Short mmCIF file of C-alpha atoms and ligand atoms in Angstrom, two decimals:
data_model
loop_
_atom_site.label_atom_id
_atom_site.label_comp_id
_atom_site.label_asym_id
_atom_site.label_seq_id
_atom_site.Cartn_x
_atom_site.Cartn_y
_atom_site.Cartn_z
CA MET A 958 -42.68 -9.20 13.59
CA LYS A 959 -42.54 -7.02 16.65
CA LEU A 960 -40.27 -6.93 19.25
CA THR A 961 -42.36 -7.20 22.79
CA GLY A 962 -39.30 -7.55 25.11
CA VAL A 963 -35.46 -8.45 25.43
CA GLU A 964 -33.93 -10.21 28.31
CA LEU A 965 -30.20 -9.03 28.88
CA ARG A 966 -28.63 -12.12 30.83
CA ARG A 967 -25.22 -12.13 32.12
CA ILE A 968 -22.94 -15.19 32.80
CA THR A 969 -19.91 -16.43 33.87
CA MET A 970 -18.24 -19.60 32.78
CA PRO A 971 -14.83 -20.49 34.19
CA LEU A 972 -12.52 -21.79 31.60
CA VAL A 973 -11.22 -25.96 31.90
CA ALA A 974 -7.66 -24.12 31.90
CA PRO A 975 -6.34 -20.41 31.47
CA PHE A 976 -6.27 -19.22 28.10
CA ARG A 977 -2.97 -16.78 27.33
CA THR A 978 -3.01 -14.62 24.30
CA SER A 979 -0.42 -11.89 23.48
CA PHE A 980 -2.92 -9.25 25.14
CA GLY A 981 -3.95 -11.24 28.10
CA THR A 982 -4.71 -14.62 30.14
CA GLN A 983 -8.54 -15.59 30.55
CA THR A 984 -9.30 -18.25 33.38
CA SER A 985 -13.38 -17.47 32.93
CA ARG A 986 -15.63 -16.17 30.21
CA ASP A 987 -17.92 -13.12 31.38
CA ALA A 988 -20.47 -12.99 28.26
CA LEU A 989 -23.78 -11.19 27.42
CA LEU A 990 -26.79 -13.12 26.15
CA LEU A 991 -30.01 -11.76 24.77
CA ARG A 992 -33.14 -13.25 24.82
CA VAL A 993 -35.17 -11.75 22.07
CA VAL A 994 -39.27 -12.26 22.55
CA THR A 995 -41.41 -11.52 19.42
CA GLY A 996 -44.94 -12.04 19.26
CA ASN A 997 -44.60 -15.47 17.96
CA ALA A 998 -41.20 -16.61 18.73
CA GLU A 999 -38.14 -16.22 20.95
CA GLY A 1000 -34.48 -16.05 19.92
CA TRP A 1001 -30.84 -15.79 21.69
CA GLY A 1002 -28.36 -13.96 20.75
CA GLU A 1003 -24.51 -14.13 22.33
CA CYS A 1004 -22.32 -10.97 22.63
CA VAL A 1005 -18.56 -11.97 21.81
CA ALA A 1006 -17.31 -8.74 23.94
CA MET A 1007 -14.69 -9.55 26.33
CA SER A 1008 -14.85 -8.18 29.95
CA ASP A 1009 -12.22 -5.81 28.82
CA PRO A 1010 -11.15 -3.60 25.67
CA LEU A 1011 -7.77 -5.92 25.12
CA TYR A 1012 -9.19 -7.61 21.98
CA SER A 1013 -10.94 -4.69 20.73
CA SER A 1014 -12.57 -1.34 21.82
CA GLU A 1015 -15.60 -3.00 22.65
CA TYR A 1016 -16.25 -4.81 26.31
CA VAL A 1017 -19.26 -6.40 27.74
CA ASP A 1018 -20.70 -3.52 30.18
CA ALA A 1019 -20.45 -1.03 27.49
CA ALA A 1020 -22.49 -3.67 24.76
CA ALA A 1021 -24.92 -4.22 27.45
CA ASP A 1022 -25.25 -0.41 28.12
CA VAL A 1023 -25.72 0.56 24.46
CA LEU A 1024 -28.17 -2.19 23.78
CA ARG A 1025 -30.29 -0.96 26.77
CA ARG A 1026 -29.85 2.98 26.06
CA TYR A 1027 -29.85 3.05 22.41
CA PHE A 1028 -30.14 -0.17 20.04
CA ILE A 1029 -33.18 -2.02 21.98
CA PRO A 1030 -35.11 1.04 22.07
CA THR A 1031 -34.70 1.93 18.61
CA LEU A 1032 -35.82 -1.32 17.26
CA ALA A 1033 -38.75 -1.38 19.71
CA ALA A 1034 -39.86 1.62 17.95
CA ALA A 1035 -39.58 0.28 14.48
CA ASP A 1036 -42.78 -0.27 12.85
CA ARG A 1037 -41.83 -3.52 11.26
CA LEU A 1038 -39.12 -5.69 12.48
CA ASP A 1039 -36.94 -8.44 10.69
CA ALA A 1040 -33.52 -9.53 11.12
CA HIS A 1041 -32.60 -7.50 7.90
CA ALA A 1042 -33.99 -4.37 8.89
CA VAL A 1043 -31.75 -4.62 12.23
CA ALA A 1044 -28.47 -3.46 11.05
CA PRO A 1045 -30.01 -0.56 8.92
CA ALA A 1046 -32.01 0.74 11.57
CA LEU A 1047 -28.87 0.73 14.00
CA ALA A 1048 -26.40 2.04 11.33
CA LYS A 1049 -26.91 5.61 12.87
CA PHE A 1050 -25.11 4.67 15.79
CA ARG A 1051 -21.39 4.24 15.11
CA GLY A 1052 -19.34 0.97 15.95
CA HIS A 1053 -20.43 -1.51 18.84
CA ARG A 1054 -20.41 -3.88 16.21
CA MET A 1055 -20.41 -7.05 18.76
CA ALA A 1056 -23.48 -5.48 20.51
CA LYS A 1057 -25.08 -4.96 17.22
CA ALA A 1058 -24.35 -8.30 16.24
CA ALA A 1059 -25.89 -9.99 19.35
CA LEU A 1060 -29.14 -8.02 18.84
CA GLU A 1061 -29.38 -9.30 15.30
CA MET A 1062 -28.59 -12.49 16.05
CA GLY A 1063 -31.58 -12.81 18.44
CA VAL A 1064 -33.85 -11.39 16.05
CA LEU A 1065 -32.54 -13.64 12.94
CA ASP A 1066 -33.12 -16.70 15.57
CA ALA A 1067 -36.47 -15.74 16.61
CA GLU A 1068 -37.37 -14.95 12.85
CA LEU A 1069 -36.30 -18.27 11.61
CA ARG A 1070 -37.63 -20.31 14.27
CA ALA A 1071 -40.74 -18.88 13.56
CA GLU A 1072 -40.60 -19.99 9.96
CA GLY A 1073 -39.10 -23.43 10.98
CA ARG A 1074 -35.82 -22.55 8.86
CA PRO A 1075 -32.26 -23.40 9.77
CA LEU A 1076 -29.74 -20.53 10.15
CA SER A 1077 -27.59 -22.78 7.73
CA ARG A 1078 -30.05 -22.81 4.93
CA GLU A 1079 -30.67 -18.95 5.85
CA LEU A 1080 -26.95 -18.17 5.08
CA GLY A 1081 -26.47 -20.82 1.93
CA ALA A 1082 -24.49 -23.58 3.80
CA VAL A 1083 -23.35 -26.58 1.19
CA ARG A 1084 -22.19 -29.00 4.00
CA GLU A 1085 -23.76 -31.10 6.96
CA ARG A 1086 -20.62 -31.32 8.81
CA VAL A 1087 -17.42 -28.85 9.10
CA PRO A 1088 -13.92 -29.71 10.10
CA CYS A 1089 -12.82 -28.08 13.59
CA GLY A 1090 -9.50 -26.44 14.26
CA VAL A 1091 -8.16 -25.81 17.56
CA SER A 1092 -6.72 -22.38 19.52
CA VAL A 1093 -3.67 -23.01 21.84
CA GLY A 1094 -2.72 -20.63 23.88
CA ILE A 1095 0.84 -19.44 24.78
CA MET A 1096 2.23 -21.73 27.51
CA SER A 1097 5.12 -21.41 30.27
CA SER A 1098 7.28 -24.09 28.15
CA ILE A 1099 7.69 -26.01 25.36
CA PRO A 1100 6.91 -29.15 27.09
CA GLU A 1101 3.93 -28.38 28.19
CA LEU A 1102 2.83 -26.87 24.87
CA LEU A 1103 3.44 -30.25 22.96
CA ASP A 1104 1.49 -32.26 25.69
CA ALA A 1105 -1.19 -29.84 24.80
CA VAL A 1106 -0.90 -30.09 21.24
CA ALA A 1107 -0.72 -34.17 21.72
CA GLY A 1108 -3.88 -33.92 23.23
CA TYR A 1109 -5.99 -31.98 20.80
CA LEU A 1110 -4.49 -34.32 18.14
CA ASP A 1111 -5.74 -37.11 20.08
CA ALA A 1112 -9.17 -35.51 20.39
CA GLY A 1113 -9.17 -35.60 16.55
CA TYR A 1114 -8.74 -31.86 15.71
CA ALA A 1115 -8.11 -31.14 12.12
CA ARG A 1116 -5.87 -28.07 12.44
CA ILE A 1117 -3.56 -26.73 15.39
CA LYS A 1118 -3.61 -22.75 16.02
CA LEU A 1119 -0.71 -21.62 18.07
CA LYS A 1120 -1.02 -17.85 19.84
CA ILE A 1121 2.29 -16.35 19.09
CA GLU A 1122 4.18 -12.89 20.69
CA PRO A 1123 7.49 -11.57 20.46
CA GLY A 1124 9.57 -14.07 22.56
CA TRP A 1125 7.41 -17.24 21.86
CA ASP A 1126 7.06 -17.62 18.38
CA VAL A 1127 9.79 -19.65 16.12
CA ALA A 1128 10.61 -22.03 18.67
CA PRO A 1129 7.20 -23.18 19.78
CA VAL A 1130 6.36 -23.38 15.91
CA ALA A 1131 9.70 -25.30 15.36
CA ALA A 1132 9.17 -27.36 18.36
CA VAL A 1133 5.26 -28.28 17.06
CA ARG A 1134 6.83 -29.06 13.56
CA GLU A 1135 9.62 -31.25 14.87
CA ARG A 1136 7.18 -33.49 17.37
CA PHE A 1137 4.27 -33.66 15.02
CA GLY A 1138 5.49 -33.63 11.50
CA ASP A 1139 5.23 -31.85 8.25
CA GLU A 1140 1.70 -33.15 7.61
CA LEU A 1141 0.03 -31.36 10.53
CA LEU A 1142 -1.94 -28.30 9.50
CA LEU A 1143 -0.45 -25.62 11.50
CA GLN A 1144 -1.18 -21.65 12.00
CA VAL A 1145 -0.29 -19.13 13.99
CA ASP A 1146 -2.05 -16.18 15.43
CA ALA A 1147 -0.36 -13.08 16.63
CA ASN A 1148 -3.38 -10.66 17.76
CA THR A 1149 -1.51 -7.59 16.60
CA ALA A 1150 1.92 -8.15 18.48
CA TYR A 1151 4.28 -7.24 16.17
CA THR A 1152 5.22 -4.34 13.87
CA VAL A 1153 6.37 -4.19 10.17
CA GLY A 1154 9.87 -3.75 11.54
CA ASP A 1155 9.81 -7.53 12.63
CA ALA A 1156 9.49 -8.70 9.19
CA ARG A 1157 12.91 -10.28 9.04
CA HIS A 1158 12.04 -12.23 12.42
CA LEU A 1159 8.69 -13.33 11.12
CA ALA A 1160 10.39 -14.69 7.73
CA LEU A 1161 12.13 -17.12 10.24
CA LEU A 1162 8.55 -18.80 10.13
CA ASP A 1163 8.61 -19.56 6.59
CA PRO A 1164 10.58 -22.99 6.60
CA PHE A 1165 7.87 -24.53 8.78
CA ASP A 1166 5.25 -24.37 6.08
CA LEU A 1167 2.45 -22.54 7.85
CA LEU A 1168 -0.89 -22.17 6.63
CA LEU A 1169 -1.11 -18.77 7.63
CA ILE A 1170 0.23 -16.16 9.94
CA GLU A 1171 -2.76 -14.28 11.47
CA GLN A 1172 -2.98 -10.69 12.21
CA PRO A 1173 0.44 -10.03 12.97
CA LEU A 1174 0.46 -6.31 13.29
CA ASP A 1175 -1.98 -3.47 14.71
CA GLU A 1176 -5.32 -3.76 13.11
CA GLU A 1177 -5.30 -0.19 11.61
CA ASP A 1178 -1.85 -1.04 9.71
CA LEU A 1179 -3.59 -2.20 6.20
CA LEU A 1180 -0.21 -1.05 4.41
CA GLY A 1181 1.94 -2.68 6.93
CA HIS A 1182 0.43 -6.05 6.27
CA ALA A 1183 0.72 -5.56 2.31
CA GLU A 1184 4.55 -4.51 3.22
CA LEU A 1185 4.90 -7.60 5.61
CA ALA A 1186 3.31 -10.17 2.76
CA ARG A 1187 5.99 -9.07 0.29
CA GLN A 1188 9.03 -9.91 2.58
CA ILE A 1189 7.51 -13.26 4.13
CA ARG A 1190 6.25 -16.38 2.38
CA THR A 1191 3.81 -17.52 4.59
CA PRO A 1192 0.44 -16.16 3.71
CA VAL A 1193 -1.14 -13.25 5.85
CA CYS A 1194 -4.64 -13.77 7.50
CA LEU A 1195 -6.47 -10.94 8.87
CA ASP A 1196 -8.74 -10.82 12.09
CA GLU A 1197 -9.19 -7.54 13.96
CA SER A 1198 -8.66 -5.53 10.62
CA ILE A 1199 -11.93 -6.82 8.95
CA THR A 1200 -14.58 -5.32 10.62
CA SER A 1201 -17.15 -5.35 7.36
CA ALA A 1202 -17.46 -6.15 3.94
CA ARG A 1203 -15.90 -2.66 3.09
CA THR A 1204 -12.74 -3.20 4.61
CA ALA A 1205 -12.26 -7.00 3.54
CA ALA A 1206 -12.54 -5.53 -0.25
CA ASP A 1207 -10.18 -2.91 0.82
CA ALA A 1208 -7.67 -5.23 2.43
CA ILE A 1209 -7.72 -7.23 -0.39
CA ARG A 1210 -7.07 -4.77 -3.04
CA LEU A 1211 -4.24 -3.47 -0.80
CA GLN A 1212 -2.85 -7.13 -0.82
CA ALA A 1213 -2.82 -7.07 3.16
CA CYS A 1214 -3.96 -10.37 2.98
CA ALA A 1215 -4.39 -13.61 1.50
CA ILE A 1216 -6.76 -15.06 3.68
CA VAL A 1217 -9.44 -14.15 6.03
CA ASN A 1218 -10.64 -14.67 9.68
CA VAL A 1219 -14.54 -14.19 9.76
CA LYS A 1220 -16.01 -13.72 12.96
CA PRO A 1221 -19.82 -12.73 12.94
CA GLY A 1222 -19.69 -10.84 16.30
CA ARG A 1223 -16.53 -8.57 15.25
CA VAL A 1224 -18.19 -7.51 12.06
CA GLY A 1225 -21.74 -6.58 13.41
CA GLY A 1226 -23.48 -10.29 12.73
CA TYR A 1227 -24.01 -13.05 10.53
CA LEU A 1228 -25.62 -11.19 7.72
CA GLU A 1229 -22.28 -9.08 7.00
CA ALA A 1230 -20.35 -11.97 7.84
CA ARG A 1231 -21.80 -13.47 4.93
CA ARG A 1232 -21.36 -10.60 2.95
CA ILE A 1233 -17.56 -10.72 3.66
CA HIS A 1234 -17.50 -14.37 2.64
CA ASP A 1235 -19.18 -13.18 -0.78
CA VAL A 1236 -16.61 -11.02 -1.23
CA CYS A 1237 -13.77 -12.86 -0.56
CA VAL A 1238 -15.05 -15.71 -2.52
CA ALA A 1239 -15.52 -13.14 -5.55
CA HIS A 1240 -11.79 -12.46 -5.03
CA GLY A 1241 -10.65 -16.14 -4.63
CA VAL A 1242 -9.57 -15.47 -0.98
CA PRO A 1243 -10.40 -18.32 1.32
CA VAL A 1244 -12.16 -17.67 4.57
CA TRP A 1245 -12.35 -19.65 7.98
CA CYS A 1246 -14.79 -19.08 11.13
CA GLY A 1247 -12.80 -17.67 14.12
CA GLY A 1248 -13.93 -17.71 17.55
CA MET A 1249 -14.47 -15.68 20.66
CA LEU A 1250 -15.03 -18.47 23.42
CA GLU A 1251 -18.75 -18.82 22.24
CA THR A 1252 -21.15 -20.64 24.23
CA GLY A 1253 -22.59 -23.46 22.45
CA LEU A 1254 -25.34 -20.90 21.57
CA GLY A 1255 -22.59 -18.94 19.44
CA ARG A 1256 -20.83 -22.10 18.44
CA ALA A 1257 -24.23 -23.47 16.87
CA ALA A 1258 -24.55 -20.46 14.66
CA ASN A 1259 -20.79 -20.17 13.80
CA LEU A 1260 -21.22 -23.82 12.40
CA ALA A 1261 -23.99 -22.44 10.17
CA LEU A 1262 -21.67 -20.30 8.79
CA ALA A 1263 -18.68 -22.44 8.72
CA ALA A 1264 -20.61 -24.62 6.26
CA LEU A 1265 -20.72 -21.91 3.31
CA PRO A 1266 -18.76 -22.72 0.31
CA GLY A 1267 -16.00 -20.38 0.75
CA PHE A 1268 -14.91 -21.61 4.15
CA THR A 1269 -12.36 -23.89 3.05
CA LEU A 1270 -10.02 -24.11 5.64
CA PRO A 1271 -10.67 -25.34 9.35
CA GLY A 1272 -11.78 -22.82 11.81
CA ASP A 1273 -11.74 -22.21 15.19
CA THR A 1274 -15.14 -23.70 16.18
CA SER A 1275 -13.98 -26.24 18.39
CA GLY A 1276 -15.86 -28.80 20.84
CA SER A 1277 -17.55 -27.13 23.80
CA ASP A 1278 -15.09 -28.95 26.27
CA ARG A 1279 -12.22 -27.23 24.54
CA TYR A 1280 -13.04 -24.07 27.04
CA TYR A 1281 -15.96 -25.26 29.32
CA ARG A 1282 -16.33 -28.48 31.66
CA THR A 1283 -20.53 -27.68 31.21
CA ASP A 1284 -21.69 -25.73 28.11
CA ILE A 1285 -25.16 -23.88 28.57
CA THR A 1286 -26.37 -25.88 25.55
CA THR A 1287 -25.95 -29.82 24.78
CA PRO A 1288 -22.14 -30.08 24.14
CA PHE A 1289 -20.88 -30.17 21.02
CA VAL A 1290 -18.37 -32.85 20.49
CA VAL A 1291 -15.78 -33.50 17.61
CA ARG A 1292 -16.07 -36.50 15.63
CA GLU A 1293 -13.43 -37.29 13.23
CA GLY A 1294 -12.11 -33.86 13.53
CA GLN A 1295 -15.45 -32.64 12.49
CA LEU A 1296 -18.55 -31.15 14.09
CA ASP A 1297 -22.15 -31.50 12.86
CA VAL A 1298 -23.95 -28.37 11.60
CA PRO A 1299 -27.29 -27.69 13.54
CA THR A 1300 -30.12 -28.69 11.61
CA GLY A 1301 -33.17 -27.28 14.13
CA PRO A 1302 -35.05 -24.38 13.15
CA GLY A 1303 -33.13 -20.80 13.81
CA ILE A 1304 -29.60 -21.70 15.30
CA GLY A 1305 -30.96 -24.88 16.39
CA VAL A 1306 -29.94 -25.25 19.76
CA GLU A 1307 -31.42 -23.67 23.03
CA PRO A 1308 -29.93 -23.05 26.42
CA LEU A 1309 -30.40 -25.86 28.95
CA ALA A 1310 -32.51 -24.42 31.80
CA ALA A 1311 -30.17 -25.77 34.98
CA GLU A 1312 -26.86 -25.13 33.06
CA LEU A 1313 -28.00 -21.63 32.34
CA ALA A 1314 -29.05 -20.86 35.74
CA ALA A 1315 -26.01 -22.40 37.53
CA VAL A 1316 -23.58 -19.73 35.39
CA THR A 1317 -26.17 -16.65 35.36
CA THR A 1318 -25.02 -13.75 37.37
CA SER A 1319 -27.55 -11.26 36.50
CA THR A 1320 -30.89 -10.89 34.56
CA GLU A 1321 -32.74 -7.51 33.23
CA TRP A 1322 -36.02 -8.07 31.54
CA LEU A 1323 -36.64 -4.94 29.12
CA PRO A 1324 -40.59 -4.83 28.40
CA LEU A 1325 -41.01 -2.86 24.84
O1 LIG B 1876 -11.87 -21.23 20.00
C1 LIG B 1876 -11.96 -19.95 20.39
O2 LIG B 1876 -13.49 -19.71 20.69
C2 LIG B 1876 -11.13 -19.07 20.36
C3 LIG B 1876 -10.07 -18.73 19.34
C4 LIG B 1876 -9.25 -17.72 19.47
O3 LIG B 1876 -8.19 -18.03 19.69
N1 LIG B 1876 -9.72 -16.60 19.58
C5 LIG B 1876 -8.75 -15.30 20.01
C6 LIG B 1876 -8.60 -14.73 18.50
O4 LIG B 1876 -7.97 -13.41 18.57
O5 LIG B 1876 -8.90 -14.81 17.63
C7 LIG B 1876 -9.40 -14.51 20.68
C8 LIG B 1876 -9.15 -15.06 22.20
C9 LIG B 1876 -9.71 -14.47 23.39
C10 LIG B 1876 -10.57 -13.34 23.28
C11 LIG B 1876 -10.58 -12.51 21.80
C12 LIG B 1876 -10.37 -13.62 21.12
#
């Protein structure tokens, strides 16, 4: 397969409501999409980097630049190209995993569409539908939080994840437990907001029977997470710390985590995400699929991944309307707390022309 050209497309999609985490508040999603054109098919890639380097070191302008100056020309020069050749071809460049993931996703989508094969089959999916959790941001009051959680439970979500930070942790968890009962699948996400010195405070969450506490400490503090895990009962889950199958294996061996949040964009693509799944399954560590406010393109691909056997916990792949009034693909609608895994070739969805045009802020065609 030969690369004939790549379109870099920037889009801006307003969120239906502000989404506050421990590292900031988002009101819209500025994203980079890639349309990868090969001799016999086109594929779509979505870069999950945020507008600013607050979740990780990557940000969308930098991703566009490194793709334009280094990654796309490197692939164009490759005499044979398939999705499995993308990561090795780009390995000489350090980091920029989200940019690499977007390009690999576009090549993988094009390759599978040309062969008529769904991504779910390529990855090894064993389910046709996956249970959906939902991520709930930090709110300005407990009543506002309880109303939001009630709305998501009415919508059928199978699991609630609460964003927490110092000053917004035990009280919201206690209020949600008290209002919605002990059966509710409930977890929290700190996005690195604490230190191991907060262990005694975080142990106050133990009585609430949480599924997990996600990334409580700095992404580079594996030993701190291992120490924290010895001091609290709530299982520790890592997100930002897990950037590859190698770091997943190290984190497990160091007993820094009992559960892993797998995000294809964070780890360099869906093929590395599958390797992380395989490492975790081999160690008996459950995984679930995280989210980065993806459009329907990334949502579709994440559903294929979330259908693999080791994804035994509900992920953050929620319905399109959790974040967007109008998606750029046919919207994903949660039914009985589940979403259908796309069955079409490749990622199984394509952008809707009018909806995509309405949110496009720039396009750039790189002929190769
Ligand atoms: O449902 C989603 O797509 C978002 C899930 C979610 O909470 N993502 C968090 C995270 O840290 O995992 C996030 C939010 C904003 C930006 C980056 C990451």
